[in-house]
């Protein structure tokens, strides 16, 4: 439970507060993850990020630069973002949640059923952290996921990309969320969440497969548990179908272009 609340006026002050309080402190943006199960925080000190100016979207050095504290709804309403990201933001069914939740919070929490991480991974997203370092989004968990997240960068935001969420209802738990992208060199990126922890399927990307052969390959690459969202067999089947369909969509779009 949060007992102390600090509102620093600069990134440097926020970092200093974290160094001072260490594991007793947590960065606070919208609070949608810190106040909800299963990501509810146990820390007692909140370091608010609302005064740091990290909520803008702009072009910087040839990449789309998205501030970490921008709300999902405001990001969804921004004209600069790619269509696939806009669709993924729409997978968060509640406008109230989109108004509270932030992009940085979604990235840092790295929920297994995240509907945003697959499309960000498929778009080769990078992150900028408090130390000033820029790294691939998929490498962020390797540093513990505890560094202050300043921004998400999309170096090639308008590459061909498609995403889809499978759930029993708009408000239901996602069974699987998948995203597939295809760049100008026809290089494929495939990312999933729900049936696995959010991440890429590199073996599928490099397989050169499509259609039913890709469906079967993807199904063999994952081992999801039986749970309320469905049986293991169903999850493997539907993940394969969705990935193959998304790849076909990307290939068709590439041919039209």
PDB file of N, CA, C and O in Angstrom, residues 40-111:
ATOM      1  N   UNK A  40      -0.557  -5.559  -8.551  1.00  0.00           N
ATOM      2  CA  UNK A  40      -0.641  -4.602  -7.456  1.00  0.00           C
ATOM      3  C   UNK A  40       0.682  -4.504  -6.716  1.00  0.00           C
ATOM      4  O   UNK A  40       1.315  -5.499  -6.406  1.00  0.00           O
ATOM      5  N   UNK A  41       1.093  -3.269  -6.449  1.00  0.00           N
ATOM      6  CA  UNK A  41       2.394  -3.060  -5.832  1.00  0.00           C
ATOM      7  C   UNK A  41       2.369  -3.295  -4.324  1.00  0.00           C
ATOM      8  O   UNK A  41       1.347  -3.100  -3.666  1.00  0.00           O
ATOM      9  N   UNK A  42       3.510  -3.715  -3.793  1.00  0.00           N
ATOM     10  CA  UNK A  42       3.687  -3.854  -2.346  1.00  0.00           C
ATOM     11  C   UNK A  42       4.554  -2.735  -1.783  1.00  0.00           C
ATOM     12  O   UNK A  42       4.741  -2.633  -0.579  1.00  0.00           O
ATOM     13  N   UNK A  43       5.103  -1.898  -2.673  1.00  0.00           N
ATOM     14  CA  UNK A  43       5.932  -0.795  -2.223  1.00  0.00           C
ATOM     15  C   UNK A  43       5.104   0.259  -1.501  1.00  0.00           C
ATOM     16  O   UNK A  43       3.901   0.402  -1.757  1.00  0.00           O
ATOM     17  N   UNK A  44       5.749   1.001  -0.624  1.00  0.00           N
ATOM     18  CA  UNK A  44       5.057   2.004   0.184  1.00  0.00           C
ATOM     19  C   UNK A  44       5.291   3.429  -0.302  1.00  0.00           C
ATOM     20  O   UNK A  44       4.622   4.353   0.161  1.00  0.00           O
ATOM     21  N   UNK A  45       6.256   3.603  -1.198  1.00  0.00           N
ATOM     22  CA  UNK A  45       6.619   4.944  -1.658  1.00  0.00           C
ATOM     23  C   UNK A  45       6.403   5.041  -3.169  1.00  0.00           C
ATOM     24  O   UNK A  45       6.919   4.221  -3.926  1.00  0.00           O
ATOM     25  N   UNK A  46       5.641   6.030  -3.595  1.00  0.00           N
ATOM     26  CA  UNK A  46       5.377   6.242  -5.015  1.00  0.00           C
ATOM     27  C   UNK A  46       6.142   7.459  -5.503  1.00  0.00           C
ATOM     28  O   UNK A  46       6.141   8.511  -4.851  1.00  0.00           O
ATOM     29  N   UNK A  47       6.791   7.300  -6.651  1.00  0.00           N
ATOM     30  CA  UNK A  47       7.493   8.413  -7.300  1.00  0.00           C
ATOM     31  C   UNK A  47       6.707   8.753  -8.557  1.00  0.00           C
ATOM     32  O   UNK A  47       6.783   8.045  -9.564  1.00  0.00           O
ATOM     33  N   UNK A  48       5.919   9.813  -8.492  1.00  0.00           N
ATOM     34  CA  UNK A  48       5.041  10.171  -9.599  1.00  0.00           C
ATOM     35  C   UNK A  48       5.838  10.738 -10.767  1.00  0.00           C
ATOM     36  O   UNK A  48       6.815  11.469 -10.574  1.00  0.00           O
ATOM     37  N   UNK A  49       5.398  10.412 -11.973  1.00  0.00           N
ATOM     38  CA  UNK A  49       6.101  10.843 -13.186  1.00  0.00           C
ATOM     39  C   UNK A  49       5.323  11.902 -13.954  1.00  0.00           C
ATOM     40  O   UNK A  49       5.726  12.284 -15.055  1.00  0.00           O
ATOM     41  N   UNK A  50       4.247  12.412 -13.368  1.00  0.00           N
ATOM     42  CA  UNK A  50       3.333  13.291 -14.092  1.00  0.00           C
ATOM     43  C   UNK A  50       3.938  14.646 -14.453  1.00  0.00           C
ATOM     44  O   UNK A  50       3.453  15.314 -15.375  1.00  0.00           O
ATOM     45  N   UNK A  51       4.987  15.082 -13.736  1.00  0.00           N
ATOM     46  CA  UNK A  51       5.580  16.389 -13.984  1.00  0.00           C
ATOM     47  C   UNK A  51       6.824  16.341 -14.868  1.00  0.00           C
ATOM     48  O   UNK A  51       7.530  17.337 -14.999  1.00  0.00           O
ATOM     49  N   UNK A  52       7.110  15.198 -15.467  1.00  0.00           N
ATOM     50  CA  UNK A  52       8.371  15.033 -16.182  1.00  0.00           C
ATOM     51  C   UNK A  52       8.266  15.287 -17.678  1.00  0.00           C
ATOM     52  O   UNK A  52       9.262  15.188 -18.395  1.00  0.00           O
ATOM     53  N   UNK A  53       7.085  15.571 -18.182  1.00  0.00           N
ATOM     54  CA  UNK A  53       6.930  15.869 -19.599  1.00  0.00           C
ATOM     55  C   UNK A  53       7.181  14.686 -20.510  1.00  0.00           C
ATOM     56  O   UNK A  53       7.682  14.848 -21.632  1.00  0.00           O
ATOM     57  N   UNK A  54       6.814  13.502 -20.048  1.00  0.00           N
ATOM     58  CA  UNK A  54       7.073  12.278 -20.815  1.00  0.00           C
ATOM     59  C   UNK A  54       5.811  11.777 -21.514  1.00  0.00           C
ATOM     60  O   UNK A  54       5.620  10.570 -21.670  1.00  0.00           O
ATOM     61  N   UNK A  55       4.960  12.691 -21.958  1.00  0.00           N
ATOM     62  CA  UNK A  55       3.668  12.279 -22.514  1.00  0.00           C
ATOM     63  C   UNK A  55       3.446  12.809 -23.934  1.00  0.00           C
ATOM     64  O   UNK A  55       2.307  12.998 -24.362  1.00  0.00           O
ATOM     65  N   UNK A  56       4.533  13.024 -24.670  1.00  0.00           N
ATOM     66  CA  UNK A  56       4.416  13.568 -26.020  1.00  0.00           C
ATOM     67  C   UNK A  56       4.758  12.519 -27.086  1.00  0.00           C
ATOM     68  O   UNK A  56       5.490  11.562 -26.814  1.00  0.00           O
ATOM     69  N   UNK A  57       4.225  12.724 -28.285  1.00  0.00           N
ATOM     70  CA  UNK A  57       4.551  11.888 -29.438  1.00  0.00           C
ATOM     71  C   UNK A  57       5.138  12.794 -30.514  1.00  0.00           C
ATOM     72  O   UNK A  57       4.541  13.816 -30.863  1.00  0.00           O
ATOM     73  N   UNK A  58       6.315  12.421 -31.038  1.00  0.00           N
ATOM     74  CA  UNK A  58       6.969  13.275 -32.025  1.00  0.00           C
ATOM     75  C   UNK A  58       7.950  12.456 -32.855  1.00  0.00           C
ATOM     76  O   UNK A  58       8.290  11.319 -32.500  1.00  0.00           O
ATOM     77  N   UNK A  59       8.391  13.064 -33.957  1.00  0.00           N
ATOM     78  CA  UNK A  59       9.462  12.471 -34.754  1.00  0.00           C
ATOM     79  C   UNK A  59      10.785  12.990 -34.227  1.00  0.00           C
ATOM     80  O   UNK A  59      10.970  14.198 -34.089  1.00  0.00           O
ATOM     81  N   UNK A  60      11.697  12.081 -33.920  1.00  0.00           N
ATOM     82  CA  UNK A  60      13.028  12.473 -33.458  1.00  0.00           C
ATOM     83  C   UNK A  60      14.065  11.575 -34.120  1.00  0.00           C
ATOM     84  O   UNK A  60      14.013  10.357 -33.962  1.00  0.00           O
ATOM     85  N   UNK A  61      14.957  12.177 -34.863  1.00  0.00           N
ATOM     86  CA  UNK A  61      16.054  11.455 -35.511  1.00  0.00           C
ATOM     87  C   UNK A  61      15.560  10.250 -36.326  1.00  0.00           C
ATOM     88  O   UNK A  61      16.121   9.164 -36.259  1.00  0.00           O
ATOM     89  N   UNK A  62      14.500  10.479 -37.073  1.00  0.00           N
ATOM     90  CA  UNK A  62      13.993   9.459 -37.986  1.00  0.00           C
ATOM     91  C   UNK A  62      13.175   8.353 -37.350  1.00  0.00           C
ATOM     92  O   UNK A  62      12.871   7.351 -38.012  1.00  0.00           O
ATOM     93  N   UNK A  63      12.799   8.504 -36.079  1.00  0.00           N
ATOM     94  CA  UNK A  63      11.991   7.486 -35.399  1.00  0.00           C
ATOM     95  C   UNK A  63      10.788   8.141 -34.736  1.00  0.00           C
ATOM     96  O   UNK A  63      10.833   9.323 -34.368  1.00  0.00           O
ATOM     97  N   UNK A  64       9.717   7.378 -34.595  1.00  0.00           N
ATOM     98  CA  UNK A  64       8.550   7.865 -33.863  1.00  0.00           C
ATOM     99  C   UNK A  64       8.840   7.712 -32.375  1.00  0.00           C
ATOM    100  O   UNK A  64       9.083   6.609 -31.886  1.00  0.00           O
ATOM    101  N   UNK A  65       8.846   8.822 -31.665  1.00  0.00           N
ATOM    102  CA  UNK A  65       9.220   8.883 -30.252  1.00  0.00           C
ATOM    103  C   UNK A  65       7.948   9.044 -29.430  1.00  0.00           C
ATOM    104  O   UNK A  65       7.243  10.041 -29.546  1.00  0.00           O
ATOM    105  N   UNK A  66       7.641   8.053 -28.584  1.00  0.00           N
ATOM    106  CA  UNK A  66       6.402   8.057 -27.790  1.00  0.00           C
ATOM    107  C   UNK A  66       6.768   8.117 -26.315  1.00  0.00           C
ATOM    108  O   UNK A  66       7.391   7.203 -25.774  1.00  0.00           O
ATOM    109  N   UNK A  67       6.396   9.191 -25.645  1.00  0.00           N
ATOM    110  CA  UNK A  67       6.688   9.341 -24.223  1.00  0.00           C
ATOM    111  C   UNK A  67       6.015   8.270 -23.394  1.00  0.00           C
ATOM    112  O   UNK A  67       4.869   7.877 -23.654  1.00  0.00           O
ATOM    113  N   UNK A  68       6.705   7.807 -22.370  1.00  0.00           N
ATOM    114  CA  UNK A  68       6.236   6.652 -21.604  1.00  0.00           C
ATOM    115  C   UNK A  68       4.975   6.915 -20.804  1.00  0.00           C
ATOM    116  O   UNK A  68       4.207   5.987 -20.528  1.00  0.00           O
ATOM    117  N   UNK A  69       4.724   8.171 -20.414  1.00  0.00           N
ATOM    118  CA  UNK A  69       3.567   8.422 -19.549  1.00  0.00           C
ATOM    119  C   UNK A  69       2.321   8.848 -20.332  1.00  0.00           C
ATOM    120  O   UNK A  69       1.319   9.225 -19.725  1.00  0.00           O
ATOM    121  N   UNK A  70       2.364   8.767 -21.646  1.00  0.00           N
ATOM    122  CA  UNK A  70       1.158   9.091 -22.405  1.00  0.00           C
ATOM    123  C   UNK A  70       0.089   8.042 -22.125  1.00  0.00           C
ATOM    124  O   UNK A  70       0.374   6.849 -22.026  1.00  0.00           O
ATOM    125  N   UNK A  71      -1.146   8.482 -21.957  1.00  0.00           N
ATOM    126  CA  UNK A  71      -2.227   7.526 -21.711  1.00  0.00           C
ATOM    127  C   UNK A  71      -2.543   6.759 -22.991  1.00  0.00           C
ATOM    128  O   UNK A  71      -2.306   7.232 -24.105  1.00  0.00           O
ATOM    129  N   UNK A  72      -3.096   5.573 -22.823  1.00  0.00           N
ATOM    130  CA  UNK A  72      -3.421   4.755 -23.981  1.00  0.00           C
ATOM    131  C   UNK A  72      -4.465   5.431 -24.873  1.00  0.00           C
ATOM    132  O   UNK A  72      -4.396   5.341 -26.097  1.00  0.00           O
ATOM    133  N   UNK A  73      -5.418   6.115 -24.254  1.00  0.00           N
ATOM    134  CA  UNK A  73      -6.447   6.777 -25.058  1.00  0.00           C
ATOM    135  C   UNK A  73      -5.864   7.933 -25.851  1.00  0.00           C
ATOM    136  O   UNK A  73      -6.168   8.093 -27.042  1.00  0.00           O
ATOM    137  N   UNK A  74      -5.019   8.732 -25.207  1.00  0.00           N
ATOM    138  CA  UNK A  74      -4.421   9.847 -25.932  1.00  0.00           C
ATOM    139  C   UNK A  74      -3.528   9.339 -27.067  1.00  0.00           C
ATOM    140  O   UNK A  74      -3.505   9.910 -28.154  1.00  0.00           O
ATOM    141  N   UNK A  75      -2.814   8.253 -26.807  1.00  0.00           N
ATOM    142  CA  UNK A  75      -1.983   7.664 -27.857  1.00  0.00           C
ATOM    143  C   UNK A  75      -2.851   7.151 -29.000  1.00  0.00           C
ATOM    144  O   UNK A  75      -2.526   7.341 -30.187  1.00  0.00           O
ATOM    145  N   UNK A  76      -3.962   6.537 -28.661  1.00  0.00           N
ATOM    146  CA  UNK A  76      -4.882   6.013 -29.672  1.00  0.00           C
ATOM    147  C   UNK A  76      -5.428   7.135 -30.548  1.00  0.00           C
ATOM    148  O   UNK A  76      -5.680   6.938 -31.743  1.00  0.00           O
ATOM    149  N   UNK A  77      -5.594   8.324 -29.987  1.00  0.00           N
ATOM    150  CA  UNK A  77      -6.144   9.464 -30.719  1.00  0.00           C
ATOM    151  C   UNK A  77      -5.087  10.236 -31.499  1.00  0.00           C
ATOM    152  O   UNK A  77      -5.414  11.192 -32.199  1.00  0.00           O
ATOM    153  N   UNK A  78      -3.813   9.825 -31.376  1.00  0.00           N
ATOM    154  CA  UNK A  78      -2.719  10.522 -32.063  1.00  0.00           C
ATOM    155  C   UNK A  78      -2.616  10.045 -33.511  1.00  0.00           C
ATOM    156  O   UNK A  78      -2.530   8.847 -33.772  1.00  0.00           O
ATOM    157  N   UNK A  79      -2.601  10.970 -34.440  1.00  0.00           N
ATOM    158  CA  UNK A  79      -2.614  10.622 -35.864  1.00  0.00           C
ATOM    159  C   UNK A  79      -1.308   9.991 -36.339  1.00  0.00           C
ATOM    160  O   UNK A  79      -1.299   9.246 -37.320  1.00  0.00           O
ATOM    161  N   UNK A  80      -0.203  10.233 -35.664  1.00  0.00           N
ATOM    162  CA  UNK A  80       1.100   9.760 -36.132  1.00  0.00           C
ATOM    163  C   UNK A  80       1.300   8.257 -35.997  1.00  0.00           C
ATOM    164  O   UNK A  80       2.136   7.682 -36.685  1.00  0.00           O
ATOM    165  N   UNK A  81       0.556   7.602 -35.113  1.00  0.00           N
ATOM    166  CA  UNK A  81       0.861   6.203 -34.823  1.00  0.00           C
ATOM    167  C   UNK A  81       0.400   5.281 -35.951  1.00  0.00           C
ATOM    168  O   UNK A  81      -0.554   5.590 -36.672  1.00  0.00           O
ATOM    169  N   UNK A  82       1.069   4.138 -36.122  1.00  0.00           N
ATOM    170  CA  UNK A  82       0.669   3.189 -37.172  1.00  0.00           C
ATOM    171  C   UNK A  82      -0.674   2.539 -36.858  1.00  0.00           C
ATOM    172  O   UNK A  82      -1.069   2.420 -35.692  1.00  0.00           O
ATOM    173  N   UNK A  83      -1.363   2.089 -37.892  1.00  0.00           N
ATOM    174  CA  UNK A  83      -2.696   1.525 -37.738  1.00  0.00           C
ATOM    175  C   UNK A  83      -2.702   0.289 -36.852  1.00  0.00           C
ATOM    176  O   UNK A  83      -3.616   0.086 -36.051  1.00  0.00           O
ATOM    177  N   UNK A  84      -1.681  -0.560 -36.969  1.00  0.00           N
ATOM    178  CA  UNK A  84      -1.653  -1.780 -36.160  1.00  0.00           C
ATOM    179  C   UNK A  84      -1.595  -1.450 -34.677  1.00  0.00           C
ATOM    180  O   UNK A  84      -2.237  -2.118 -33.849  1.00  0.00           O
ATOM    181  N   UNK A  85      -0.833  -0.432 -34.304  1.00  0.00           N
ATOM    182  CA  UNK A  85      -0.772  -0.026 -32.899  1.00  0.00           C
ATOM    183  C   UNK A  85      -2.112   0.538 -32.455  1.00  0.00           C
ATOM    184  O   UNK A  85      -2.570   0.257 -31.333  1.00  0.00           O
ATOM    185  N   UNK A  86      -2.772   1.293 -33.311  1.00  0.00           N
ATOM    186  CA  UNK A  86      -4.091   1.830 -32.968  1.00  0.00           C
ATOM    187  C   UNK A  86      -5.087   0.695 -32.720  1.00  0.00           C
ATOM    188  O   UNK A  86      -5.885   0.737 -31.786  1.00  0.00           O
ATOM    189  N   UNK A  87      -5.018  -0.331 -33.563  1.00  0.00           N
ATOM    190  CA  UNK A  87      -5.912  -1.482 -33.372  1.00  0.00           C
ATOM    191  C   UNK A  87      -5.614  -2.188 -32.054  1.00  0.00           C
ATOM    192  O   UNK A  87      -6.535  -2.587 -31.329  1.00  0.00           O
ATOM    193  N   UNK A  88      -4.335  -2.344 -31.731  1.00  0.00           N
ATOM    194  CA  UNK A  88      -3.964  -3.014 -30.485  1.00  0.00           C
ATOM    195  C   UNK A  88      -4.437  -2.215 -29.274  1.00  0.00           C
ATOM    196  O   UNK A  88      -4.893  -2.786 -28.280  1.00  0.00           O
ATOM    197  N   UNK A  89      -4.346  -0.897 -29.344  1.00  0.00           N
ATOM    198  CA  UNK A  89      -4.849  -0.062 -28.253  1.00  0.00           C
ATOM    199  C   UNK A  89      -6.355  -0.260 -28.077  1.00  0.00           C
ATOM    200  O   UNK A  89      -6.871  -0.238 -26.961  1.00  0.00           O
ATOM    201  N   UNK A  90      -7.038  -0.499 -29.187  1.00  0.00           N
ATOM    202  CA  UNK A  90      -8.476  -0.768 -29.121  1.00  0.00           C
ATOM    203  C   UNK A  90      -8.806  -2.091 -28.477  1.00  0.00           C
ATOM    204  O   UNK A  90      -9.943  -2.312 -28.042  1.00  0.00           O
ATOM    205  N   UNK A  91      -7.839  -3.004 -28.382  1.00  0.00           N
ATOM    206  CA  UNK A  91      -8.060  -4.276 -27.698  1.00  0.00           C
ATOM    207  C   UNK A  91      -8.276  -4.074 -26.197  1.00  0.00           C
ATOM    208  O   UNK A  91      -8.826  -4.951 -25.524  1.00  0.00           O
ATOM    209  N   UNK A  92      -7.778  -2.947 -25.668  1.00  0.00           N
ATOM    210  CA  UNK A  92      -8.076  -2.582 -24.272  1.00  0.00           C
ATOM    211  C   UNK A  92      -9.495  -2.033 -24.288  1.00  0.00           C
ATOM    212  O   UNK A  92      -9.729  -0.886 -24.671  1.00  0.00           O
ATOM    213  N   UNK A  93     -10.449  -2.865 -23.891  1.00  0.00           N
ATOM    214  CA  UNK A  93     -11.851  -2.627 -24.219  1.00  0.00           C
ATOM    215  C   UNK A  93     -12.444  -1.398 -23.547  1.00  0.00           C
ATOM    216  O   UNK A  93     -13.388  -0.784 -24.065  1.00  0.00           O
ATOM    217  N   UNK A  94     -11.951  -1.010 -22.372  1.00  0.00           N
ATOM    218  CA  UNK A  94     -12.574   0.061 -21.594  1.00  0.00           C
ATOM    219  C   UNK A  94     -11.894   1.401 -21.846  1.00  0.00           C
ATOM    220  O   UNK A  94     -10.683   1.537 -21.651  1.00  0.00           O
ATOM    221  N   UNK A  95     -12.662   2.387 -22.251  1.00  0.00           N
ATOM    222  CA  UNK A  95     -12.103   3.730 -22.425  1.00  0.00           C
ATOM    223  C   UNK A  95     -11.615   4.285 -21.094  1.00  0.00           C
ATOM    224  O   UNK A  95     -10.629   5.024 -21.041  1.00  0.00           O
ATOM    225  N   UNK A  96     -12.288   3.942 -20.013  1.00  0.00           N
ATOM    226  CA  UNK A  96     -11.858   4.410 -18.693  1.00  0.00           C
ATOM    227  C   UNK A  96     -10.454   3.897 -18.374  1.00  0.00           C
ATOM    228  O   UNK A  96      -9.607   4.642 -17.852  1.00  0.00           O
ATOM    229  N   UNK A  97     -10.200   2.639 -18.696  1.00  0.00           N
ATOM    230  CA  UNK A  97      -8.867   2.092 -18.467  1.00  0.00           C
ATOM    231  C   UNK A  97      -7.856   2.756 -19.392  1.00  0.00           C
ATOM    232  O   UNK A  97      -6.738   3.100 -18.975  1.00  0.00           O
ATOM    233  N   UNK A  98      -8.233   2.960 -20.649  1.00  0.00           N
ATOM    234  CA  UNK A  98      -7.316   3.613 -21.591  1.00  0.00           C
ATOM    235  C   UNK A  98      -6.985   5.037 -21.160  1.00  0.00           C
ATOM    236  O   UNK A  98      -5.891   5.530 -21.419  1.00  0.00           O
ATOM    237  N   UNK A  99      -7.911   5.707 -20.494  1.00  0.00           N
ATOM    238  CA  UNK A  99      -7.651   7.059 -20.019  1.00  0.00           C
ATOM    239  C   UNK A  99      -6.694   7.068 -18.833  1.00  0.00           C
ATOM    240  O   UNK A  99      -6.007   8.068 -18.590  1.00  0.00           O
ATOM    241  N   UNK A 100      -6.646   5.975 -18.084  1.00  0.00           N
ATOM    242  CA  UNK A 100      -5.776   5.912 -16.906  1.00  0.00           C
ATOM    243  C   UNK A 100      -4.445   5.245 -17.206  1.00  0.00           C
ATOM    244  O   UNK A 100      -3.381   5.726 -16.790  1.00  0.00           O
ATOM    245  N   UNK A 101      -4.481   4.141 -17.925  1.00  0.00           N
ATOM    246  CA  UNK A 101      -3.271   3.364 -18.179  1.00  0.00           C
ATOM    247  C   UNK A 101      -2.314   4.114 -19.101  1.00  0.00           C
ATOM    248  O   UNK A 101      -2.739   4.868 -19.974  1.00  0.00           O
ATOM    249  N   UNK A 102      -1.026   3.900 -18.909  1.00  0.00           N
ATOM    250  CA  UNK A 102      -0.008   4.535 -19.744  1.00  0.00           C
ATOM    251  C   UNK A 102       0.767   3.488 -20.537  1.00  0.00           C
ATOM    252  O   UNK A 102       0.815   2.320 -20.160  1.00  0.00           O
ATOM    253  N   UNK A 103       1.383   3.941 -21.608  1.00  0.00           N
ATOM    254  CA  UNK A 103       2.177   3.026 -22.427  1.00  0.00           C
ATOM    255  C   UNK A 103       3.324   2.446 -21.613  1.00  0.00           C
ATOM    256  O   UNK A 103       3.583   1.240 -21.678  1.00  0.00           O
ATOM    257  N   UNK A 104       4.004   3.287 -20.845  1.00  0.00           N
ATOM    258  CA  UNK A 104       5.113   2.794 -20.028  1.00  0.00           C
ATOM    259  C   UNK A 104       4.679   1.759 -19.019  1.00  0.00           C
ATOM    260  O   UNK A 104       5.376   0.762 -18.793  1.00  0.00           O
ATOM    261  N   UNK A 105       3.522   1.966 -18.418  1.00  0.00           N
ATOM    262  CA  UNK A 105       3.020   0.998 -17.452  1.00  0.00           C
ATOM    263  C   UNK A 105       2.746  -0.345 -18.080  1.00  0.00           C
ATOM    264  O   UNK A 105       3.021  -1.393 -17.481  1.00  0.00           O
ATOM    265  N   UNK A 106       2.219  -0.328 -19.302  1.00  0.00           N
ATOM    266  CA  UNK A 106       1.959  -1.582 -20.009  1.00  0.00           C
ATOM    267  C   UNK A 106       3.259  -2.319 -20.312  1.00  0.00           C
ATOM    268  O   UNK A 106       3.342  -3.545 -20.190  1.00  0.00           O
ATOM    269  N   UNK A 107       4.291  -1.568 -20.697  1.00  0.00           N
ATOM    270  CA  UNK A 107       5.573  -2.192 -21.019  1.00  0.00           C
ATOM    271  C   UNK A 107       6.245  -2.743 -19.774  1.00  0.00           C
ATOM    272  O   UNK A 107       6.712  -3.888 -19.747  1.00  0.00           O
ATOM    273  N   UNK A 108       6.289  -1.945 -18.713  1.00  0.00           N
ATOM    274  CA  UNK A 108       6.998  -2.352 -17.497  1.00  0.00           C
ATOM    275  C   UNK A 108       6.320  -3.529 -16.819  1.00  0.00           C
ATOM    276  O   UNK A 108       6.985  -4.447 -16.326  1.00  0.00           O
ATOM    277  N   UNK A 109       4.994  -3.543 -16.789  1.00  0.00           N
ATOM    278  CA  UNK A 109       4.289  -4.641 -16.121  1.00  0.00           C
ATOM    279  C   UNK A 109       4.453  -5.956 -16.867  1.00  0.00           C
ATOM    280  O   UNK A 109       4.435  -7.032 -16.262  1.00  0.00           O
ATOM    281  N   UNK A 110       4.608  -5.886 -18.192  1.00  0.00           N
ATOM    282  CA  UNK A 110       4.860  -7.077 -19.027  1.00  0.00           C
ATOM    283  C   UNK A 110       3.908  -8.219 -18.695  1.00  0.00           C
ATOM    284  O   UNK A 110       4.325  -9.366 -18.515  1.00  0.00           O
ATOM    285  N   UNK A 111       2.618  -7.906 -18.605  1.00  0.00           N
ATOM    286  CA  UNK A 111       1.622  -8.929 -18.289  1.00  0.00           C
ATOM    287  C   UNK A 111       1.623 -10.025 -19.345  1.00  0.00           C
ATOM    288  O   UNK A 111       1.805  -9.761 -20.535  1.00  0.00           O
TER     289      UNK A 111
END
